[in-house]
Short mmCIF file of C-alpha atoms in Angstrom, two decimals:
data_model
loop_
_atom_site.label_atom_id
_atom_site.label_comp_id
_atom_site.label_asym_id
_atom_site.label_seq_id
_atom_site.Cartn_x
_atom_site.Cartn_y
_atom_site.Cartn_z
CA UNK A 10 97.53 109.59 109.28
CA UNK A 11 97.08 112.48 106.76
CA UNK A 12 100.18 111.45 105.14
CA UNK A 13 99.36 110.28 101.33
CA UNK A 14 99.56 106.24 101.36
CA UNK A 15 99.72 104.68 98.16
CA UNK A 16 96.34 102.87 96.91
CA UNK A 17 98.32 99.67 96.71
CA UNK A 18 99.19 99.71 100.31
CA UNK A 19 95.41 100.86 101.09
CA UNK A 20 94.02 97.62 99.19
CA UNK A 21 96.15 95.68 101.59
CA UNK A 22 94.99 97.38 104.85
CA UNK A 23 91.82 95.42 105.26
CA UNK A 24 93.68 92.31 105.10
CA UNK A 25 95.98 93.43 107.81
CA UNK A 26 92.92 94.59 109.69
CA UNK A 27 91.03 91.25 109.63
CA UNK A 28 94.31 89.33 110.79
CA UNK A 29 94.92 91.82 113.41
CA UNK A 30 91.58 91.70 114.71
CA UNK A 31 91.66 87.80 114.71
CA UNK A 32 94.66 87.97 117.06
CA UNK A 33 93.14 90.52 119.16
CA UNK A 34 90.19 88.57 119.62
CA UNK A 35 92.31 85.68 120.67
CA UNK A 36 94.03 87.71 123.22
CA UNK A 37 97.47 88.00 121.35
CA UNK A 38 99.00 91.37 122.60
CA UNK A 39 101.86 91.63 120.29
CA UNK A 40 103.16 90.31 117.15
CA UNK A 41 106.51 90.06 115.09
CA UNK A 42 106.77 91.39 111.49
CA UNK A 43 107.91 87.90 110.63
CA UNK A 44 104.93 86.03 112.18
CA UNK A 45 102.50 88.44 110.90
CA UNK A 46 104.28 87.96 107.51
CA UNK A 47 103.87 84.22 107.53
CA UNK A 48 100.21 84.54 108.71
CA UNK A 49 99.27 86.66 105.90
CA UNK A 50 101.35 84.94 103.15
CA UNK A 51 103.63 88.14 102.78
CA UNK A 52 107.22 88.75 103.19
CA UNK A 53 108.37 90.54 106.47
CA UNK A 54 109.96 93.21 104.63
CA UNK A 55 106.88 93.87 102.65
CA UNK A 56 104.88 94.20 105.88
CA UNK A 57 107.31 96.71 107.31
CA UNK A 58 107.52 98.69 104.23
CA UNK A 59 103.41 98.79 104.26
CA UNK A 60 103.36 99.75 107.98
CA UNK A 61 106.23 102.39 107.72
CA UNK A 62 104.28 104.17 105.18
CA UNK A 63 102.06 105.49 108.03
CA UNK A 64 104.30 105.87 110.90
CA UNK A 65 105.76 102.45 111.72
CA UNK A 66 104.31 101.34 114.65
CA UNK A 67 106.65 98.43 115.30
CA UNK A 68 109.79 98.43 117.66
CA UNK A 69 112.95 96.73 116.87
CA UNK A 70 113.01 93.25 118.50
CA UNK A 71 109.47 93.97 120.10
CA UNK A 72 107.33 93.68 116.88
CA UNK A 73 103.78 95.25 116.65
CA UNK A 74 101.29 95.84 119.57
CA UNK A 75 98.20 94.22 117.99
CA UNK A 76 95.60 96.21 119.54
CA UNK A 77 97.35 99.78 118.77
CA UNK A 78 98.18 98.57 114.91
CA UNK A 79 94.65 97.31 114.48
CA UNK A 80 93.19 100.57 115.73
CA UNK A 81 95.68 102.41 113.85
CA UNK A 82 94.47 100.61 110.71
CA UNK A 83 91.11 101.29 111.61
CA UNK A 84 91.33 105.12 111.82
CA UNK A 85 93.20 105.15 108.54
CA UNK A 86 90.47 103.19 106.75
CA UNK A 87 87.73 105.40 108.52
CA UNK A 88 86.03 102.42 110.06
CA UNK A 89 84.58 104.12 113.00
CA UNK A 90 82.88 106.92 111.12
CA UNK A 91 79.94 104.56 110.52
CA UNK A 92 78.87 106.39 107.44
CA UNK A 93 75.25 105.68 106.35
CA UNK A 94 74.35 102.86 103.96
CA UNK A 95 71.33 102.08 101.52
CA UNK A 96 70.95 98.77 99.95
CA UNK A 97 68.97 98.61 96.53
CA UNK A 98 67.55 95.37 95.48
CA UNK A 99 66.35 92.96 97.94
CA UNK A 100 66.56 89.57 96.29
CA UNK A 101 68.68 86.67 97.61
CA UNK A 102 71.82 88.35 97.71
CA UNK A 103 70.65 91.48 99.04
CA UNK A 104 68.70 89.78 101.66
CA UNK A 105 71.99 87.61 102.41
CA UNK A 106 73.77 90.88 102.95
CA UNK A 107 71.11 92.57 105.08
CA UNK A 108 70.82 89.58 107.27
CA UNK A 109 74.52 88.50 107.71
CA UNK A 110 76.88 90.93 106.59
CA UNK A 111 78.39 93.06 109.34
CA UNK A 112 78.56 96.56 107.66
CA UNK A 113 79.22 97.95 111.06
CA UNK A 114 82.70 96.17 110.98
CA UNK A 115 83.57 97.78 107.61
CA UNK A 116 82.44 101.55 108.38
CA UNK A 117 78.89 101.77 107.43
CA UNK A 118 75.64 101.79 109.03
CA UNK A 119 72.82 100.04 106.87
CA UNK A 120 69.76 102.49 107.47
CA UNK A 121 67.23 101.25 104.74
CA UNK A 122 66.61 98.94 101.72
CA UNK A 123 64.71 99.46 98.53
CA UNK A 124 63.06 97.31 96.11
CA UNK A 125 59.73 97.29 93.89
CA UNK A 126 58.30 93.90 94.66
CA UNK A 127 55.12 94.07 96.69
CA UNK A 128 56.12 91.07 98.60
CA UNK A 129 59.05 92.65 100.30
CA UNK A 130 58.36 96.49 100.25
CA UNK A 131 56.87 97.66 103.62
CA UNK A 132 58.63 94.78 105.58
CA UNK A 133 61.65 94.81 107.86
CA UNK A 134 64.70 92.53 107.22
CA UNK A 135 66.85 91.96 110.26
CA UNK A 136 65.49 95.51 111.50
CA UNK A 137 66.10 97.31 108.33
CA UNK A 138 63.09 98.64 106.67
CA UNK A 139 62.43 98.27 102.97
CA UNK A 140 60.81 100.83 101.18
CA UNK A 141 59.62 101.05 97.29
CA UNK A 142 62.23 102.28 95.09
CA UNK A 143 60.10 105.22 94.01
CA UNK A 144 60.53 106.69 97.41
CA UNK A 145 64.20 106.85 97.07
CA UNK A 146 64.44 110.53 96.34
CA UNK A 147 61.93 111.66 99.05
CA UNK A 148 63.94 109.16 101.46
CA UNK A 149 67.27 111.14 100.60
CA UNK A 150 65.85 114.51 100.62
CA UNK A 151 68.83 116.42 100.18
CA UNK A 152 70.49 114.25 102.91
CA UNK A 153 71.86 111.57 101.03
CA UNK A 154 73.74 108.33 102.76
CA UNK A 155 77.43 108.13 101.94
CA UNK A 156 77.06 104.74 100.13
CA UNK A 157 74.62 102.58 98.02
CA UNK A 158 75.14 98.56 97.78
CA UNK A 159 73.59 97.51 94.29
CA UNK A 160 72.09 94.24 94.32
CA UNK A 161 69.89 95.15 91.26
CA UNK A 162 69.87 93.49 88.08
CA UNK A 163 72.78 94.13 85.76
CA UNK A 164 70.80 96.19 83.24
CA UNK A 165 69.57 98.51 85.32
CA UNK A 166 73.22 99.45 86.86
CA UNK A 167 74.23 102.59 84.41
CA UNK A 168 70.83 104.37 84.91
CA UNK A 169 70.84 103.67 88.59
CA UNK A 170 74.49 104.72 89.03
CA UNK A 171 73.65 108.09 87.22
CA UNK A 172 70.69 108.49 89.26
CA UNK A 173 72.77 107.83 92.64
CA UNK A 174 75.33 110.36 91.51
CA UNK A 175 72.54 113.17 91.34
CA UNK A 176 71.25 112.42 94.60
CA UNK A 177 74.67 112.86 96.23
CA UNK A 178 75.61 109.71 97.03
CA UNK A 179 79.52 109.30 97.20
CA UNK A 180 80.23 105.75 96.68
CA UNK A 181 78.78 102.24 95.18
CA UNK A 182 79.38 98.80 96.33
CA UNK A 183 78.51 97.08 93.11
CA UNK A 184 77.36 93.38 93.35
CA UNK A 185 75.44 93.59 89.80
CA UNK A 186 77.95 91.91 87.43
CA UNK A 187 77.81 95.17 85.46
CA UNK A 188 81.01 97.10 86.24
CA UNK A 189 80.79 100.85 86.91
CA UNK A 190 83.98 102.17 85.35
CA UNK A 191 85.55 105.25 86.65
CA UNK A 192 85.27 107.11 83.27
CA UNK A 193 81.10 106.67 83.77
CA UNK A 194 80.94 108.18 87.04
CA UNK A 195 82.60 110.55 89.54
CA UNK A 196 81.64 108.09 92.48
CA UNK A 197 83.82 105.82 94.05
CA UNK A 198 83.06 102.41 93.16
CA UNK A 199 84.12 98.90 94.12
CA UNK A 200 82.91 96.46 91.64
CA UNK A 201 82.75 92.90 93.23
CA UNK A 202 83.47 90.17 91.19
CA UNK A 203 82.96 86.64 92.62
CA UNK A 204 83.83 85.08 89.15
CA UNK A 205 87.53 86.47 89.64
CA UNK A 206 88.23 83.86 92.62
CA UNK A 207 86.34 81.05 91.29
CA UNK A 208 88.21 81.37 88.03
CA UNK A 209 91.57 81.43 89.91
CA UNK A 210 90.40 78.28 91.76
CA UNK A 211 89.69 76.46 88.54
CA UNK A 212 93.31 77.18 87.66
CA UNK A 213 94.74 75.86 91.03
CA UNK A 214 92.40 72.59 90.72
CA UNK A 215 93.32 71.75 87.25
CA UNK A 216 97.01 72.91 87.80
CA UNK A 217 97.31 70.34 90.68
CA UNK A 218 95.95 67.38 88.01
CA UNK A 219 98.88 67.96 85.42
CA UNK B 28 100.47 76.77 78.02
CA UNK B 29 102.34 73.99 80.13
CA UNK B 30 104.96 76.80 80.88
CA UNK B 31 105.02 77.92 84.65
CA UNK B 32 103.31 81.12 84.93
CA UNK B 33 103.50 82.95 88.36
CA UNK B 34 100.63 83.28 90.62
CA UNK B 35 100.63 86.69 90.79
CA UNK B 36 100.01 86.62 86.79
CA UNK B 37 97.42 84.19 87.41
CA UNK B 38 95.58 86.20 89.72
CA UNK B 39 95.05 88.58 87.09
CA UNK B 40 93.89 86.57 84.41
CA UNK B 41 90.29 86.52 85.26
CA UNK B 42 90.11 90.38 85.17
CA UNK B 43 91.80 89.94 81.69
CA UNK B 44 89.13 87.23 80.44
CA UNK B 45 86.42 89.42 82.08
CA UNK B 46 87.42 92.38 79.79
CA UNK B 47 88.43 90.43 76.73
CA UNK B 48 84.96 88.58 76.83
CA UNK B 49 83.14 91.90 77.14
CA UNK B 50 85.11 93.21 74.09
CA UNK B 51 84.20 89.84 72.15
CA UNK B 52 80.65 90.10 72.86
CA UNK B 53 80.61 93.81 71.81
CA UNK B 54 82.35 92.76 68.32
CA UNK B 55 85.70 93.94 68.87
CA UNK B 56 88.13 91.94 66.99
CA UNK B 57 91.20 93.42 68.13
CA UNK B 58 92.83 95.51 70.84
CA UNK B 59 96.20 97.26 71.46
CA UNK B 60 98.10 96.59 74.73
CA UNK B 61 97.80 100.62 75.33
CA UNK B 62 93.98 100.27 75.02
CA UNK B 63 93.52 97.12 76.91
CA UNK B 64 95.74 98.73 79.75
CA UNK B 65 93.83 101.99 80.03
CA UNK B 66 90.57 99.95 80.17
CA UNK B 67 91.91 97.86 82.84
CA UNK B 68 93.74 100.41 84.92
CA UNK B 69 97.15 98.88 84.07
CA UNK B 70 100.36 99.75 82.28
CA UNK B 71 100.88 98.64 78.87
CA UNK B 72 104.39 97.27 79.91
CA UNK B 73 102.62 95.42 82.64
CA UNK B 74 100.10 93.86 80.29
CA UNK B 75 102.62 93.01 77.94
CA UNK B 76 104.91 91.49 80.45
CA UNK B 77 101.84 89.56 82.01
CA UNK B 78 100.83 88.07 78.34
CA UNK B 79 104.47 87.20 77.30
CA UNK B 80 104.51 84.86 80.24
CA UNK B 81 102.49 82.50 78.23
CA UNK B 82 103.60 83.08 74.85
CA UNK B 83 102.84 86.79 73.92
CA UNK B 84 100.06 86.67 71.33
CA UNK B 85 100.59 90.19 70.65
CA UNK B 86 102.13 91.41 67.16
CA UNK B 87 103.96 94.42 66.84
CA UNK B 88 101.67 97.62 65.69
CA UNK B 89 98.69 95.18 65.44
CA UNK B 90 97.86 94.40 69.03
CA UNK B 91 95.96 91.23 70.32
CA UNK B 92 93.36 89.33 68.62
CA UNK B 93 90.54 89.50 70.91
CA UNK B 94 88.91 86.08 70.43
CA UNK B 95 92.36 84.48 70.16
CA UNK B 96 93.55 85.98 73.39
CA UNK B 97 90.34 85.33 75.31
CA UNK B 98 90.29 81.71 74.46
CA UNK B 99 94.01 81.27 75.33
CA UNK B 100 93.56 82.74 78.80
CA UNK B 101 90.44 80.63 79.08
CA UNK B 102 92.57 77.35 78.25
CA UNK B 103 95.11 78.38 80.70
CA UNK B 104 92.65 78.62 83.61
CA UNK B 105 90.76 75.66 82.56
CA UNK B 106 87.59 77.39 82.11
CA UNK B 107 86.32 74.76 79.46
CA UNK B 108 86.82 71.60 81.74
CA UNK B 109 83.74 72.15 83.40
CA UNK B 110 84.35 70.50 86.46
CA UNK B 111 81.83 69.30 88.84
CA UNK B 112 80.74 71.39 91.64
CA UNK B 113 78.53 71.06 94.79
CA UNK B 114 77.07 73.70 97.14
CA UNK B 115 76.58 73.34 100.83
CA UNK B 116 74.37 75.36 102.95
CA UNK B 117 71.31 76.84 100.94
CA UNK B 118 70.59 80.08 102.80
CA UNK B 119 70.24 83.36 101.09
CA UNK B 120 73.56 83.61 99.65
CA UNK B 121 73.45 79.81 98.54
CA UNK B 122 70.49 80.49 97.05
CA UNK B 123 71.64 83.56 95.44
CA UNK B 124 74.59 81.79 93.72
CA UNK B 125 72.65 79.04 92.73
CA UNK B 126 69.98 81.18 91.09
CA UNK B 127 72.26 83.87 89.59
CA UNK B 128 75.81 82.93 89.47
CA UNK B 129 77.19 81.66 86.23
CA UNK B 130 79.56 78.36 87.42
CA UNK B 131 79.94 77.50 83.70
CA UNK B 132 81.69 80.62 82.94
CA UNK B 133 84.11 80.11 85.63
CA UNK B 134 84.73 76.47 84.49
CA UNK B 135 82.52 74.59 86.86
CA UNK B 136 79.03 72.72 86.64
CA UNK B 137 76.94 73.00 89.77
CA UNK B 138 75.25 69.38 89.99
CA UNK B 139 73.80 69.49 93.40
CA UNK B 140 73.02 71.56 96.62
CA UNK B 141 73.06 70.30 100.45
CA UNK B 142 71.35 71.48 103.23
CA UNK B 143 69.59 70.46 106.57
CA UNK B 144 66.63 72.42 106.42
CA UNK B 145 63.33 70.36 105.77
CA UNK B 146 61.91 73.50 104.05
CA UNK B 147 64.68 73.23 101.22
CA UNK B 148 65.75 69.76 101.18
CA UNK B 149 64.00 67.58 98.20
CA UNK B 150 63.09 70.80 96.26
CA UNK B 151 65.18 72.07 93.32
CA UNK B 152 66.24 75.55 92.71
CA UNK B 153 67.02 76.75 89.31
CA UNK B 154 66.95 72.90 88.41
CA UNK B 155 69.81 71.78 90.94
CA UNK B 156 68.57 69.64 93.37
CA UNK B 157 68.96 69.98 96.99
CA UNK B 158 69.57 67.07 99.32
CA UNK B 159 70.11 66.52 102.84
CA UNK B 160 73.53 66.97 104.09
CA UNK B 161 73.49 63.54 105.78
CA UNK B 162 73.67 62.01 102.24
CA UNK B 163 76.71 64.06 101.14
CA UNK B 164 78.67 60.81 101.59
CA UNK B 165 76.54 58.54 99.35
CA UNK B 166 76.12 61.12 96.76
CA UNK B 167 80.07 61.33 96.44
CA UNK B 168 80.38 57.56 96.80
CA UNK B 169 84.10 57.52 95.49
CA UNK B 170 83.56 59.88 92.63
CA UNK B 171 83.93 63.37 94.24
CA UNK B 172 83.13 66.64 92.40
CA UNK B 173 85.90 68.75 92.20
CA UNK B 174 84.64 71.89 94.09
CA UNK B 175 82.38 72.64 97.17
CA UNK B 176 81.09 75.75 97.42
CA UNK B 177 80.83 76.85 101.23
CA UNK B 178 77.75 78.85 102.12
CA UNK B 179 77.22 77.39 105.63
CA UNK B 180 77.63 78.93 109.31
CA UNK B 181 81.21 80.20 109.96
CA UNK B 182 81.41 77.83 113.16
CA UNK B 183 80.78 74.72 110.82
CA UNK B 184 83.83 75.55 108.62
CA UNK B 185 86.88 73.91 109.94
CA UNK B 186 84.85 70.53 110.41
CA UNK B 187 83.28 70.79 107.03
CA UNK B 188 86.64 71.43 105.22
CA UNK B 189 88.21 68.18 106.98
CA UNK B 190 85.30 66.06 105.79
CA UNK B 191 85.63 67.33 102.37
CA UNK B 192 89.18 66.76 102.08
CA UNK B 193 88.62 63.14 103.19
CA UNK B 194 85.92 62.55 100.86
CA UNK B 195 88.47 63.49 97.84
CA UNK B 196 87.05 67.14 97.07
CA UNK B 197 89.68 69.35 95.25
CA UNK B 198 88.93 72.88 96.27
CA UNK B 199 86.76 75.06 98.31
CA UNK B 200 85.34 78.38 97.21
CA UNK B 201 84.76 79.63 100.94
CA UNK B 202 82.06 82.22 101.67
CA UNK B 203 81.86 81.40 105.40
CA UNK B 204 83.50 84.49 106.69
CA UNK B 205 85.84 81.79 108.51
CA UNK B 206 89.12 81.27 106.46
CA UNK B 207 90.42 78.22 105.72
CA UNK B 208 94.21 78.37 105.85
CA UNK B 209 96.64 76.74 104.06
CA UNK B 210 98.03 75.09 107.08
CA UNK B 211 94.82 73.73 107.91
CA UNK B 212 94.21 71.77 104.72
CA UNK B 213 95.91 70.46 101.52
CA UNK B 214 92.85 71.55 99.66
CA UNK B 215 93.02 74.41 97.23
CA UNK B 216 90.67 77.20 98.89
CA UNK B 217 89.69 80.89 97.81
CA UNK B 218 88.30 82.56 100.85
CA UNK B 219 85.96 85.30 99.73
CA UNK B 220 86.08 88.41 101.75
CA UNK B 221 83.11 90.93 100.96
CA UNK B 222 84.47 92.89 103.79
CA UNK B 223 87.98 93.93 102.19
CA UNK B 224 86.28 95.78 99.10
CA UNK B 225 83.85 97.61 101.47
CA UNK B 226 86.63 98.86 103.73
CA UNK B 227 88.61 100.06 100.96
CA UNK B 228 85.40 101.90 99.63
CA UNK B 229 85.16 103.18 103.45
CA UNK B 230 88.60 104.72 102.87
CA UNK B 231 87.89 106.13 99.69
CA UNK B 232 84.75 107.98 100.60
CA UNK B 233 86.31 109.36 103.50
CA UNK B 234 89.36 110.17 102.01
CA UNK B 235 87.61 112.32 99.43
CA UNK B 236 85.76 114.37 102.39
CA UNK B 237 89.19 115.64 103.50
#
């Protein structure tokens, strides 16, 4: 597990995790690499290669034990650590994430949200307290959560990223439509781009027409 | 442009488009493949390979004309077609998309939303009318929009996908946390998984600690 795994493989692990977890929930106990490959739209050889990177839990002629492989992937990703997360910007998207998104499943505990609107500051949403953004420093007070979820206006993104970096946050899950680039920050960042998948879909739909 | 481009390349086109559009907005007129590569975290050779797939607009020692390359990618993706889209499920996420997401930029015109809640049916959100889900068939009436955005509860996803397929919809942008698999439907589907990027971020944050 301490073995270095390439980032391209790491990027595929959540997808493996999702499928294996689904299988586990359905009561499936083992799966062959060829079935897993078919389910996931990959080749069996790619799957074997990927999973060999961290020990190769498969057994010739038997396949993989679903629960064991799922748990091993969860360990590699660190999903059991339940690091603390805060959410900044309680608009529609922020609210949707607080209400409907399972942070726990992805390795985080959402502990608080922040906004500036009097209508929402002081309330609780899905049991998560919403504080005024001005109290962020006091809230953190030398004990920064690991993650900040950014659902603030795009124009405020660069300043907020600098601020969060100074406060000791480690990572940003960025929904703001304003990328935070690696050269701008030492933070770990995932910029979420809804648009990319819709543009791809645009191609697929039009492609079929031709 | 009618040349067949591999789907792996197509998947990267929205990212190219985003960067080129940003450059264009900043007034940059040309860019070398090495600079574009650095900006995008790819290798210059991969960029040249990708862009060669559809004609290779670069010129030795000159690079790419930003506007031309951006427009060409837009044409390949079909972003100018402005196909019609409807959105099903006006909860927080649906509302966030209606209010803040630029469908036009991704090749679609959002024309209507549907829900069952009396509080929202009959209203307009960001100028988009919200109708009762029962009136979906009447609304479509032999002239189906190309795209349905699904922000309904996960449990309703399979039935809704079948219904949309029968109604003549071509593609689904699926936010429901219940994947629609290619073996379940003839529709083009993009399943959006917020969780994947957060799980990757979980790894990155924990990896740094070790």
